[in-house]
Amino acid sequence: MVFVVVLLLASLTTPVVAAPNALWFDDSTVVVADGAFRDQHGREVVLRGFNVSGTAKLAEHRGLPFASAADARSSAVAMRRMTGANAVRFLVTWAWVEPEPRRIDHAYLDRVTEQVRAFTDQGIRVYVDFHQDLYSRYLFNRDSWYTGDGAPEWVVRAGDYPKESCGICVHWGQNMKNNNAVTAAVHDFWHNRELTTSAGPIRVRDEFLHQAGEAMRHLKSALPADAFRLVLGVNPLNEPYAGRYDRGQDGVTWERDLLMPFYRQFRQRMDEAGWADKPAFVEPLVFWNQNVDFFAEPGGFAAVPTLGDRFVFNSHFYDGKAQSGLLKPGKAGDGEYTADFARIRDRAAALGTAGIVSEFGHPVAGFTSDKNPTVLKAMYQALDSRLPGARWWADAAGSGPVLSGSQWHWDVNYGRHRELMNDNPDKVRTEGDAMNDEHFSAVRVDDGGNHVLTVEGRVVDRLFPRAVAGRTAAFTYEDRARDGGTVLSWNRIPESMPAVRALVGTGQFGVLVWRGNGVAAPTELHLPSSFPPASTTVVSDLATVTGPPDHTGAEPVAVAPEPGASGVHRLLLFTRDSGPHFALVANGASTASAAAARAELAAWVVATFR
């Protein structure tokens, strides 16, 4: 039996429900307000999904994530059905936007628009990422061990950089600090070096801002209004770093003096291009939140007093120790990353805005891939709560807000690429991601043309609060993910709650605690495919029902389809007051012990959330 517990800190009054036939589809602009993503009803919105990268970092399909719009559409449908994703980070690249100085490739941007629409047509929100890795593929020689993406060839040619070499580097990321060509080019970008080009003198950072503004203007005009409403905003630049510091400079002062002024200039370009109501998803120094000491540097906008509602604090996190296989030989465990992700929450709160983890993940193949189920489980656990499962019930009042996140990554071309590495026909890359020997895609397409997950399905198709009518006090989800033949159970219900333990048994369960904000719109939770509505039982102050009915407007507890692909569902819980609420939701459970479980949960809520 599979179970979910949803606690809604509650008074036992009958709520006022919404108007008949309201479907509450996600069709409005999401903004940042009061430290969270919010919709037009004032509900907290949690964004979960993937980086849509695929071949966007490669030349194989000319910088597009998919070979065609049809591939993008089938991929968007598969992502919705297999994971319940409601948002993606969509990669675009300067080299393809502006292949020659002052010439914007609008045909490329038309194809980008088509592929973005494949996701908005499924009701999946999109935020655009101007991506770069190691500044540019054109810095690397044809026989190099590594490659990059980002700046166009004409920028690199005008820069006249030294021959690249990383020396003895065991990971491509070491080029950021060790490769003289990379560090020189990046330093020039931040100092806005003037380049001599066929179009005349051009300052490199100014030109990046110009092409980004033109790209945003194109997308705004090419997307229908209903699709553009589902565009969340823009990530101005992936994984920023200094290249090399000026005398007396460190990560904190570099962020303050160079990175934040760039973001403010980018924010102005967004406003001018018609994106004024959408936030900029700004990243701190890439080395800020590293768990490998020799990479870590101070940062995280420590010298920036505030960001505010027009920006989102946007961080990445990877377990470099686990990927090394040497620094952390074992697998991830309960609470492995709660401190790392709590740091992201705390910085977002201190900066007066919402936080998101726009990249996280672990290899699905290779010599450390055996860690994948535990690492991904621990990362999603840390997105859900500040607490490990062993402490959640005792300390749930400190669980904190639920973080939004985009897993790296979703590549339907995984293992089927044909990328000429650095344009070298003698170095054709077909395996994995075809980028620096990486293997991160959560999906592949099999020989029959079917989308197949490469990761544990219980980890990525999760219960999560996609919209909360009020303020979340605590959330956890025990996915019971499998690591080979072992079921990973990190959150254990206390022995002091025997009825709840009996009801849940060995099934999946989740707990949500929130206080209402008095709106008619419901709290919504994505129901994973392991929770078919017909076998879902809800026991709460709102109603007790097995197989919640389809929402028509008269039910306090109901189910409704998610936008897009058929067969994907969300649970709707209606409360129209500003008080606390609770409910127990279980899949396939008998209601015989519901009264005892409800009493235990009510007592726990009162004792924990005074």
XYZ file of C-alpha atoms in Angstrom:
610
model
C 0.000 0.000 0.000
C 1.167 3.535 -0.810
C 0.239 6.423 1.448
C 0.571 10.179 1.733
C -0.032 12.289 4.804
C -0.867 15.934 4.255
C -1.170 18.070 7.357
C -2.788 21.411 7.040
C -2.720 22.802 10.646
C -6.461 23.093 11.063
C -9.473 24.329 12.783
C -12.352 21.911 12.347
C -14.721 24.307 10.622
C -16.373 23.710 7.276
C -14.554 25.856 4.703
C -16.121 28.040 2.081
C -15.299 26.495 -1.282
C -14.660 28.022 -4.661
C -17.126 28.903 -7.358
C -18.493 25.951 -9.399
C -16.287 24.512 -12.108
C -13.235 26.623 -11.242
C -10.211 24.723 -12.573
C -7.475 26.988 -11.205
C -5.126 26.360 -14.105
C -1.700 27.994 -13.922
C -2.411 30.669 -16.489
C -1.189 33.809 -14.759
C 2.129 35.585 -14.435
C 4.061 34.374 -11.397
C 5.853 37.115 -9.488
C 8.068 37.337 -6.427
C 6.306 38.753 -3.364
C 6.904 38.417 0.359
C 9.914 36.176 -0.185
C 8.195 33.588 -2.401
C 6.962 32.922 -5.921
C 3.255 33.824 -5.964
C 0.380 33.638 -8.417
C -2.543 36.044 -8.870
C -4.307 34.489 -5.861
C -1.359 35.184 -3.574
C -0.575 31.461 -3.339
C 2.990 30.294 -2.784
C 4.101 28.586 -5.987
C 6.724 25.833 -5.961
C 8.513 25.229 -9.261
C 9.870 21.769 -9.984
C 11.282 20.364 -13.198
C 14.420 20.053 -15.285
C 16.965 21.909 -17.343
C 15.957 21.587 -20.978
C 19.433 21.435 -22.386
C 19.845 18.407 -24.630
C 21.913 19.643 -27.539
C 21.663 23.339 -26.585
C 25.314 23.266 -25.468
C 26.380 21.522 -28.671
C 26.642 22.338 -32.380
C 24.873 19.119 -33.374
C 21.447 20.737 -33.729
C 22.688 24.326 -33.952
C 22.334 25.204 -30.299
C 18.769 23.952 -29.816
C 17.752 21.474 -27.092
C 15.810 19.354 -29.588
C 16.315 18.350 -33.197
C 12.808 19.564 -34.077
C 9.685 21.139 -32.646
C 8.035 17.704 -32.801
C 10.775 16.269 -30.570
C 10.253 19.162 -28.168
C 6.498 18.520 -28.018
C 6.811 14.797 -27.379
C 9.461 15.487 -24.760
C 7.275 18.031 -22.966
C 4.389 15.540 -22.874
C 6.674 12.803 -21.551
C 8.139 15.084 -18.888
C 4.670 16.072 -17.645
C 3.453 12.453 -17.525
C 6.596 10.908 -16.053
C 7.524 13.558 -13.481
C 4.724 16.077 -13.008
C 7.171 18.896 -13.776
C 5.614 22.354 -13.805
C 8.674 24.411 -14.854
C 11.819 24.104 -16.971
C 15.005 26.105 -17.387
C 15.455 26.530 -21.143
C 18.996 27.068 -22.463
C 19.910 29.553 -25.190
C 23.418 30.575 -26.263
C 24.988 33.857 -27.356
C 26.960 32.137 -30.144
C 23.719 31.144 -31.886
C 21.823 34.375 -31.169
C 24.579 36.565 -32.652
C 26.813 34.466 -34.941
C 28.390 37.593 -36.469
C 28.875 40.998 -34.845
C 25.655 42.994 -34.780
C 23.722 40.308 -36.727
C 20.939 38.681 -34.725
C 19.855 35.283 -36.081
C 16.079 35.608 -35.915
C 15.632 32.215 -37.601
C 17.384 30.616 -34.601
C 15.154 32.599 -32.242
C 12.074 31.450 -34.168
C 13.117 27.844 -33.555
C 13.730 28.647 -29.886
C 10.216 30.095 -29.728
C 8.728 26.921 -31.239
C 10.477 24.734 -28.685
C 9.531 27.002 -25.761
C 5.909 26.763 -26.900
C 6.085 22.978 -26.746
C 6.394 23.367 -22.973
C 3.983 26.250 -22.415
C 1.389 24.299 -24.440
C 1.649 21.648 -21.709
C 1.110 24.280 -19.015
C 4.794 24.032 -18.055
C 6.396 27.325 -17.101
C 9.724 28.327 -18.638
C 12.608 30.464 -17.521
C 15.239 31.262 -20.122
C 18.920 30.714 -19.329
C 21.706 32.452 -21.246
C 24.146 29.594 -20.853
C 27.915 29.421 -20.927
C 30.539 26.890 -19.886
C 34.208 27.895 -19.962
C 33.189 31.008 -21.895
C 33.177 29.552 -25.436
C 33.758 26.392 -27.450
C 35.928 28.503 -29.761
C 38.616 28.923 -27.105
C 39.439 25.211 -27.385
C 41.651 23.632 -30.005
C 40.420 20.739 -32.141
C 42.313 18.100 -30.158
C 41.539 19.442 -26.681
C 40.326 17.171 -23.888
C 37.603 19.676 -23.105
C 35.140 22.030 -24.736
C 32.921 24.950 -23.809
C 29.926 26.928 -25.005
C 28.745 30.523 -24.887
C 30.444 33.371 -26.725
C 30.530 33.460 -30.543
C 33.618 32.673 -32.589
C 34.023 36.321 -33.649
C 34.402 37.398 -30.009
C 37.133 34.847 -29.365
C 38.880 35.638 -32.645
C 38.950 39.358 -31.814
C 40.236 38.619 -28.318
C 43.394 36.902 -29.638
C 43.703 34.691 -26.551
C 46.642 32.387 -25.718
C 46.531 28.725 -26.637
C 44.325 26.953 -24.151
C 45.570 24.263 -21.784
C 44.246 23.064 -18.455
C 47.348 21.063 -17.594
C 46.595 18.092 -15.359
C 42.848 18.517 -14.803
C 40.633 15.628 -13.727
C 37.374 17.570 -14.179
C 36.426 20.009 -16.924
C 35.424 22.623 -14.350
C 39.050 23.095 -13.353
C 39.486 25.076 -16.589
C 37.696 27.948 -14.834
C 40.775 28.540 -12.697
C 43.607 26.749 -14.513
C 43.190 27.495 -18.236
C 44.865 30.810 -19.164
C 42.757 31.271 -22.290
C 39.531 30.806 -20.329
C 40.539 33.049 -17.436
C 41.741 35.813 -19.775
C 38.539 35.781 -21.843
C 36.281 35.806 -18.794
C 38.293 38.638 -17.227
C 37.887 40.635 -20.453
C 34.127 40.082 -20.370
C 33.712 41.525 -16.891
C 35.988 44.467 -17.703
C 34.066 45.161 -20.926
C 37.092 45.024 -23.176
C 36.779 46.832 -26.495
C 37.262 44.457 -29.440
C 38.035 45.316 -33.047
C 35.501 43.516 -35.267
C 34.194 43.595 -38.817
C 31.332 45.760 -37.533
C 33.713 48.189 -35.881
C 34.809 48.531 -32.229
C 32.538 46.607 -29.849
C 32.722 46.329 -26.071
C 32.202 42.687 -25.209
C 29.938 42.888 -22.148
C 27.840 45.628 -23.733
C 27.387 43.418 -26.768
C 26.238 40.476 -24.645
C 23.590 42.736 -23.127
C 22.578 43.925 -26.601
C 22.044 40.414 -27.989
C 20.179 39.356 -24.844
C 17.851 42.326 -25.178
C 17.197 41.503 -28.836
C 16.535 37.845 -27.986
C 14.074 38.804 -25.257
C 12.360 41.287 -27.570
C 11.992 38.568 -30.215
C 10.522 36.040 -27.758
C 8.086 38.619 -26.377
C 6.764 39.430 -29.854
C 6.779 35.856 -31.182
C 5.073 34.108 -28.282
C 1.274 34.358 -27.965
C 0.142 36.273 -24.883
C -1.055 33.131 -23.089
C 2.319 31.449 -23.663
C 4.311 34.520 -22.609
C 2.382 34.608 -19.318
C 3.889 31.195 -18.574
C 7.406 32.520 -19.088
C 8.791 33.104 -15.596
C 11.804 35.286 -16.332
C 15.459 35.083 -17.352
C 18.668 33.654 -15.914
C 21.098 36.343 -17.236
C 24.237 34.199 -17.199
C 24.994 30.641 -16.175
C 27.641 30.019 -13.488
C 29.410 33.384 -13.395
C 33.031 33.552 -12.236
C 35.750 36.207 -12.349
C 38.320 34.451 -14.527
C 40.975 36.112 -12.446
C 40.638 38.721 -9.731
C 42.072 42.209 -9.780
C 44.556 43.178 -7.087
C 42.907 43.155 -3.653
C 39.687 41.621 -4.990
C 37.921 38.480 -3.783
C 34.611 36.797 -4.558
C 32.581 39.086 -2.314
C 33.927 42.344 -3.762
C 33.837 40.965 -7.323
C 30.131 40.197 -6.914
C 29.490 43.667 -5.516
C 31.594 45.682 -7.979
C 31.216 43.749 -11.253
C 28.544 41.044 -11.114
C 25.677 43.020 -9.550
C 26.132 46.066 -11.827
C 25.920 43.651 -14.778
C 22.685 42.174 -13.375
C 21.205 45.637 -12.913
C 22.059 46.463 -16.531
C 20.468 43.171 -17.606
C 17.384 44.018 -15.533
C 17.078 47.278 -17.476
C 17.277 45.364 -20.767
C 14.483 43.084 -19.560
C 12.306 46.102 -18.809
C 12.990 47.660 -22.204
C 12.161 44.364 -23.979
C 8.753 44.041 -22.303
C 9.739 41.712 -19.445
C 9.278 44.236 -16.630
C 6.806 42.061 -14.706
C 9.167 39.043 -14.674
C 12.151 38.560 -12.329
C 15.799 38.071 -13.212
C 17.096 34.743 -11.836
C 20.541 35.931 -10.751
C 23.336 33.551 -9.780
C 26.120 34.348 -7.303
C 29.750 33.396 -7.877
C 29.677 29.761 -9.000
C 32.236 28.713 -6.377
C 30.160 30.104 -3.493
C 28.200 26.966 -2.562
C 30.851 24.311 -3.237
C 31.384 21.400 -0.877
C 34.945 20.799 -2.136
C 37.292 23.032 -0.139
C 39.845 23.763 -2.854
C 37.082 25.101 -5.155
C 35.053 26.996 -2.546
C 35.275 30.806 -2.342
C 33.358 33.480 -0.415
C 30.361 34.958 -2.184
C 26.597 34.521 -2.200
C 26.051 38.301 -2.517
C 27.346 38.805 1.017
C 28.112 42.477 0.276
C 24.818 43.153 -1.528
C 22.286 44.672 0.904
C 19.155 43.383 -0.850
C 17.850 42.035 -4.137
C 14.117 42.529 -3.730
C 11.142 41.310 -5.720
C 12.588 41.970 -9.188
C 15.319 39.379 -8.688
C 15.451 35.717 -7.612
C 18.422 34.299 -5.703
C 19.459 31.480 -8.015
C 22.069 28.957 -6.874
C 23.449 25.643 -8.138
C 24.549 22.700 -6.036
C 26.436 19.528 -6.931
C 28.152 17.137 -4.561
C 31.680 17.366 -5.893
C 32.918 14.992 -3.202
C 30.468 12.285 -4.244
C 31.293 12.775 -7.927
C 35.014 12.418 -7.215
C 34.552 8.948 -5.741
C 37.587 9.627 -3.538
C 36.601 12.500 -1.261
C 33.317 10.756 -0.377
C 33.520 7.027 -1.145
C 30.154 6.105 0.413
C 26.597 6.922 -0.616
C 24.440 9.841 0.512
C 22.348 9.466 3.633
C 19.483 11.079 5.492
C 20.000 14.839 5.765
C 23.132 14.796 3.597
C 22.436 18.168 1.945
C 20.007 19.893 4.294
C 22.686 22.318 5.533
C 23.829 23.162 1.981
C 20.294 23.901 0.803
C 19.408 25.708 4.039
C 22.265 28.062 3.198
C 20.501 28.898 -0.075
C 17.217 29.504 1.760
C 18.947 31.763 4.269
C 20.712 33.848 1.617
C 17.456 34.305 -0.324
C 15.653 35.411 2.832
C 18.457 37.792 3.795
C 18.341 39.302 0.296
C 14.566 39.781 0.493
C 13.535 37.473 -2.310
C 12.668 33.915 -3.340
C 15.305 31.222 -3.810
C 15.700 28.509 -6.418
C 18.251 25.766 -7.095
C 18.408 25.943 -10.868
C 20.915 23.092 -11.236
C 21.480 19.978 -9.146
C 22.005 16.319 -9.952
C 24.433 13.420 -10.141
C 25.815 11.203 -12.954
C 23.567 8.369 -14.135
C 26.500 6.426 -15.628
C 30.175 6.104 -14.840
C 32.171 5.077 -11.809
C 30.183 7.085 -9.217
C 26.739 6.492 -10.725
C 25.955 3.874 -8.063
C 25.420 6.866 -5.732
C 22.715 8.380 -7.954
C 19.576 7.125 -6.141
C 20.817 8.248 -2.721
C 22.277 11.556 -3.897
C 19.115 12.551 -5.794
C 16.882 11.465 -2.927
C 18.935 13.524 -0.471
C 18.890 16.566 -2.770
C 15.115 16.462 -3.191
C 14.784 15.933 0.556
C 16.807 19.115 1.079
C 14.617 21.020 -1.389
C 11.557 19.937 0.578
C 12.811 20.731 4.088
C 15.717 22.056 6.134
C 15.551 18.915 8.276
C 16.693 15.300 7.941
C 13.964 12.695 8.152
C 15.188 11.459 11.542
C 14.430 14.866 13.093
C 11.492 16.013 11.040
C 8.614 15.071 13.321
C 10.274 16.435 16.457
C 11.496 19.672 14.869
C 9.003 20.251 12.057
C 8.400 23.859 13.088
C 11.909 24.544 11.755
C 11.317 22.809 8.412
C 11.310 26.079 6.495
C 9.946 27.018 3.051
C 9.923 24.524 0.188
C 12.593 25.371 -2.387
C 11.973 25.399 -6.107
C 14.460 23.537 -8.264
C 15.424 22.352 -11.759
C 17.335 19.080 -11.988
C 20.226 18.800 -14.439
C 19.010 17.649 -16.908
C 16.518 16.381 -19.557
C 18.173 15.216 -22.790
C 16.185 12.960 -25.107
C 19.334 12.660 -27.227
C 21.230 11.061 -24.345
C 23.518 8.287 -25.652
C 22.447 9.001 -29.235
C 24.405 12.178 -30.016
C 26.647 12.873 -32.959
C 28.670 15.878 -31.818
C 31.934 16.848 -33.478
C 33.865 17.922 -30.395
C 35.367 21.359 -31.091
C 34.317 20.840 -34.738
C 36.799 17.984 -35.098
C 35.459 15.224 -37.419
C 37.933 12.807 -35.827
C 36.379 13.328 -32.367
C 32.721 12.401 -32.774
C 30.965 12.179 -29.416
C 27.955 9.860 -29.201
C 27.874 8.693 -25.570
C 26.078 10.268 -22.670
C 25.558 14.034 -22.822
C 28.305 14.395 -25.479
C 29.732 17.280 -23.432
C 32.975 16.787 -21.484
C 32.193 13.117 -20.793
C 29.154 13.961 -18.653
C 26.260 11.572 -17.940
C 23.470 13.466 -16.213
C 20.284 13.108 -18.252
C 17.288 11.783 -16.336
C 15.769 10.482 -19.575
C 16.704 8.714 -22.776
C 14.813 7.476 -25.834
C 14.942 3.736 -26.406
C 15.140 1.921 -29.747
C 11.364 1.905 -29.958
C 11.179 5.680 -29.659
C 9.852 5.585 -26.090
C 10.947 7.985 -23.369
C 12.595 6.035 -20.530
C 13.849 7.355 -17.208
C 17.498 6.727 -16.365
C 16.892 7.524 -12.681
C 14.661 6.114 -9.947
C 11.116 7.149 -10.866
C 10.019 7.541 -7.244
C 12.636 10.254 -6.756
C 11.600 12.470 -9.674
C 7.822 11.904 -9.739
C 7.092 13.292 -6.310
C 4.363 14.706 -4.184
C 5.033 18.428 -3.850
C 2.955 21.510 -2.987
C 2.692 23.189 -6.371
C 0.513 26.033 -4.981
C -0.174 26.807 -1.314
C -3.047 29.102 -0.365
C -1.149 30.833 2.406
C 2.261 30.254 3.939
C 3.963 26.867 4.193
C 5.159 26.033 7.686
C 6.625 22.593 6.964
C 6.789 19.907 4.306
C 8.398 16.513 3.905
C 7.981 13.629 1.493
C 9.164 10.073 2.033
C 9.424 8.715 -1.486
C 10.657 5.200 -0.477
C 13.065 5.350 -3.400
C 14.874 2.146 -4.278
C 18.628 1.802 -4.433
C 18.881 -1.513 -6.239
C 17.048 -3.965 -3.990
C 17.075 -1.627 -0.972
C 14.136 0.623 -0.155
C 15.407 3.924 1.266
C 13.228 4.991 4.206
C 14.644 8.020 5.990
C 11.543 9.595 7.523
C 10.054 7.445 10.274
C 6.785 8.338 11.962
C 7.232 8.390 15.764
C 6.108 5.459 17.875
C 3.947 7.940 19.775
C 1.677 8.012 16.677
C 0.766 4.311 16.295
C -2.419 4.892 14.312
C -0.622 7.021 11.751
C 2.197 4.461 11.552
C -0.318 1.680 10.992
C -2.122 3.639 8.329
C 1.059 4.526 6.430
C 2.772 1.161 6.853
C 5.652 0.835 4.401
C 4.175 3.161 1.785
C 5.210 6.555 0.553
C 3.989 9.501 2.566
C 4.300 13.246 2.755
C 3.420 15.936 5.244
C 2.447 19.526 4.529
C 1.723 22.171 7.153
C 0.501 25.650 6.270
C -1.634 28.552 7.412
C -4.279 29.867 5.032
C -4.502 33.310 3.464
C -8.285 33.525 3.094
C -8.489 33.152 -0.689
C -10.943 31.000 -2.599
C -8.218 29.278 -4.627
C -7.192 25.874 -3.222
C -3.927 24.487 -2.012
C -2.709 22.105 -4.721
C -0.385 19.124 -4.530
C 0.953 17.221 -7.496
C -0.164 13.604 -7.215
C 2.555 11.242 -8.469
C 1.526 8.441 -10.795
C 1.708 6.102 -7.788
C -1.331 7.939 -6.362
C -4.249 7.226 -8.709
C -7.227 9.332 -7.583
C -9.566 6.345 -7.330
C -7.457 4.784 -4.558
C -6.622 7.989 -2.726
C -8.226 8.435 0.686
C -8.463 11.829 2.364
C -9.281 12.134 6.082
C -9.349 15.710 7.349
C -11.328 18.517 8.861
C -12.355 19.290 5.303
C -13.845 15.900 4.425
C -13.285 12.167 4.645
C -13.435 10.516 1.264
C -11.963 7.623 -0.668
C -11.455 8.476 -4.316
C -11.830 12.260 -4.171
C -14.347 13.418 -6.765
C -13.519 15.489 -9.785
C -13.728 19.143 -8.900
C -17.060 20.754 -9.781
C -17.099 23.513 -7.190
C -19.022 21.965 -4.291
C -16.292 19.757 -2.811
C -13.785 20.864 -0.164
C -11.455 18.030 -1.267
C -11.242 17.092 -4.936
C -8.935 16.164 -7.766
C -8.419 17.902 -11.074
C -6.252 17.285 -14.119
C -3.014 19.164 -14.444
C -2.720 21.244 -17.617
C -1.335 19.363 -20.580
C -0.919 15.604 -20.849
C -3.877 13.480 -19.811
C -3.669 11.256 -16.752
C -1.704 13.712 -14.578
C -3.542 14.848 -11.461
C -3.416 17.300 -8.598
C -5.184 17.240 -5.275
C -7.232 20.338 -4.433
C -7.842 21.302 -0.796
C -10.157 24.274 -0.285
C -9.957 26.485 2.781
C -11.108 30.076 2.690
C -9.861 31.456 5.952
C -6.617 32.646 7.502
C -6.402 29.890 10.079
C -4.526 26.605 10.253
C -5.782 23.299 8.753
C -4.896 19.604 8.604
C -5.660 16.534 6.484
C -4.433 12.977 6.058
C -4.211 11.612 2.514
C -3.485 7.938 1.827
C -3.498 5.746 -1.234
C -5.529 2.566 -0.871
C -6.046 2.971 2.867
C -9.035 1.793 4.840
C -10.867 4.539 6.696
C -11.379 2.286 9.736
C -8.498 3.854 11.687
C -8.941 7.356 10.300
C -10.412 8.812 13.486
C -7.479 7.649 15.640
C -4.908 8.859 13.111
C -6.654 12.200 12.870
C -6.566 12.620 16.648
C -2.828 11.814 16.775
C -2.048 14.255 13.995
C -4.159 17.003 15.521
C -2.367 16.610 18.863
C 1.040 16.623 17.154
C 0.179 19.780 15.208
C -0.946 21.624 18.330
C 2.171 20.586 20.242
C 4.604 21.341 17.413
C 3.223 24.537 15.867
C 2.166 26.613 18.844
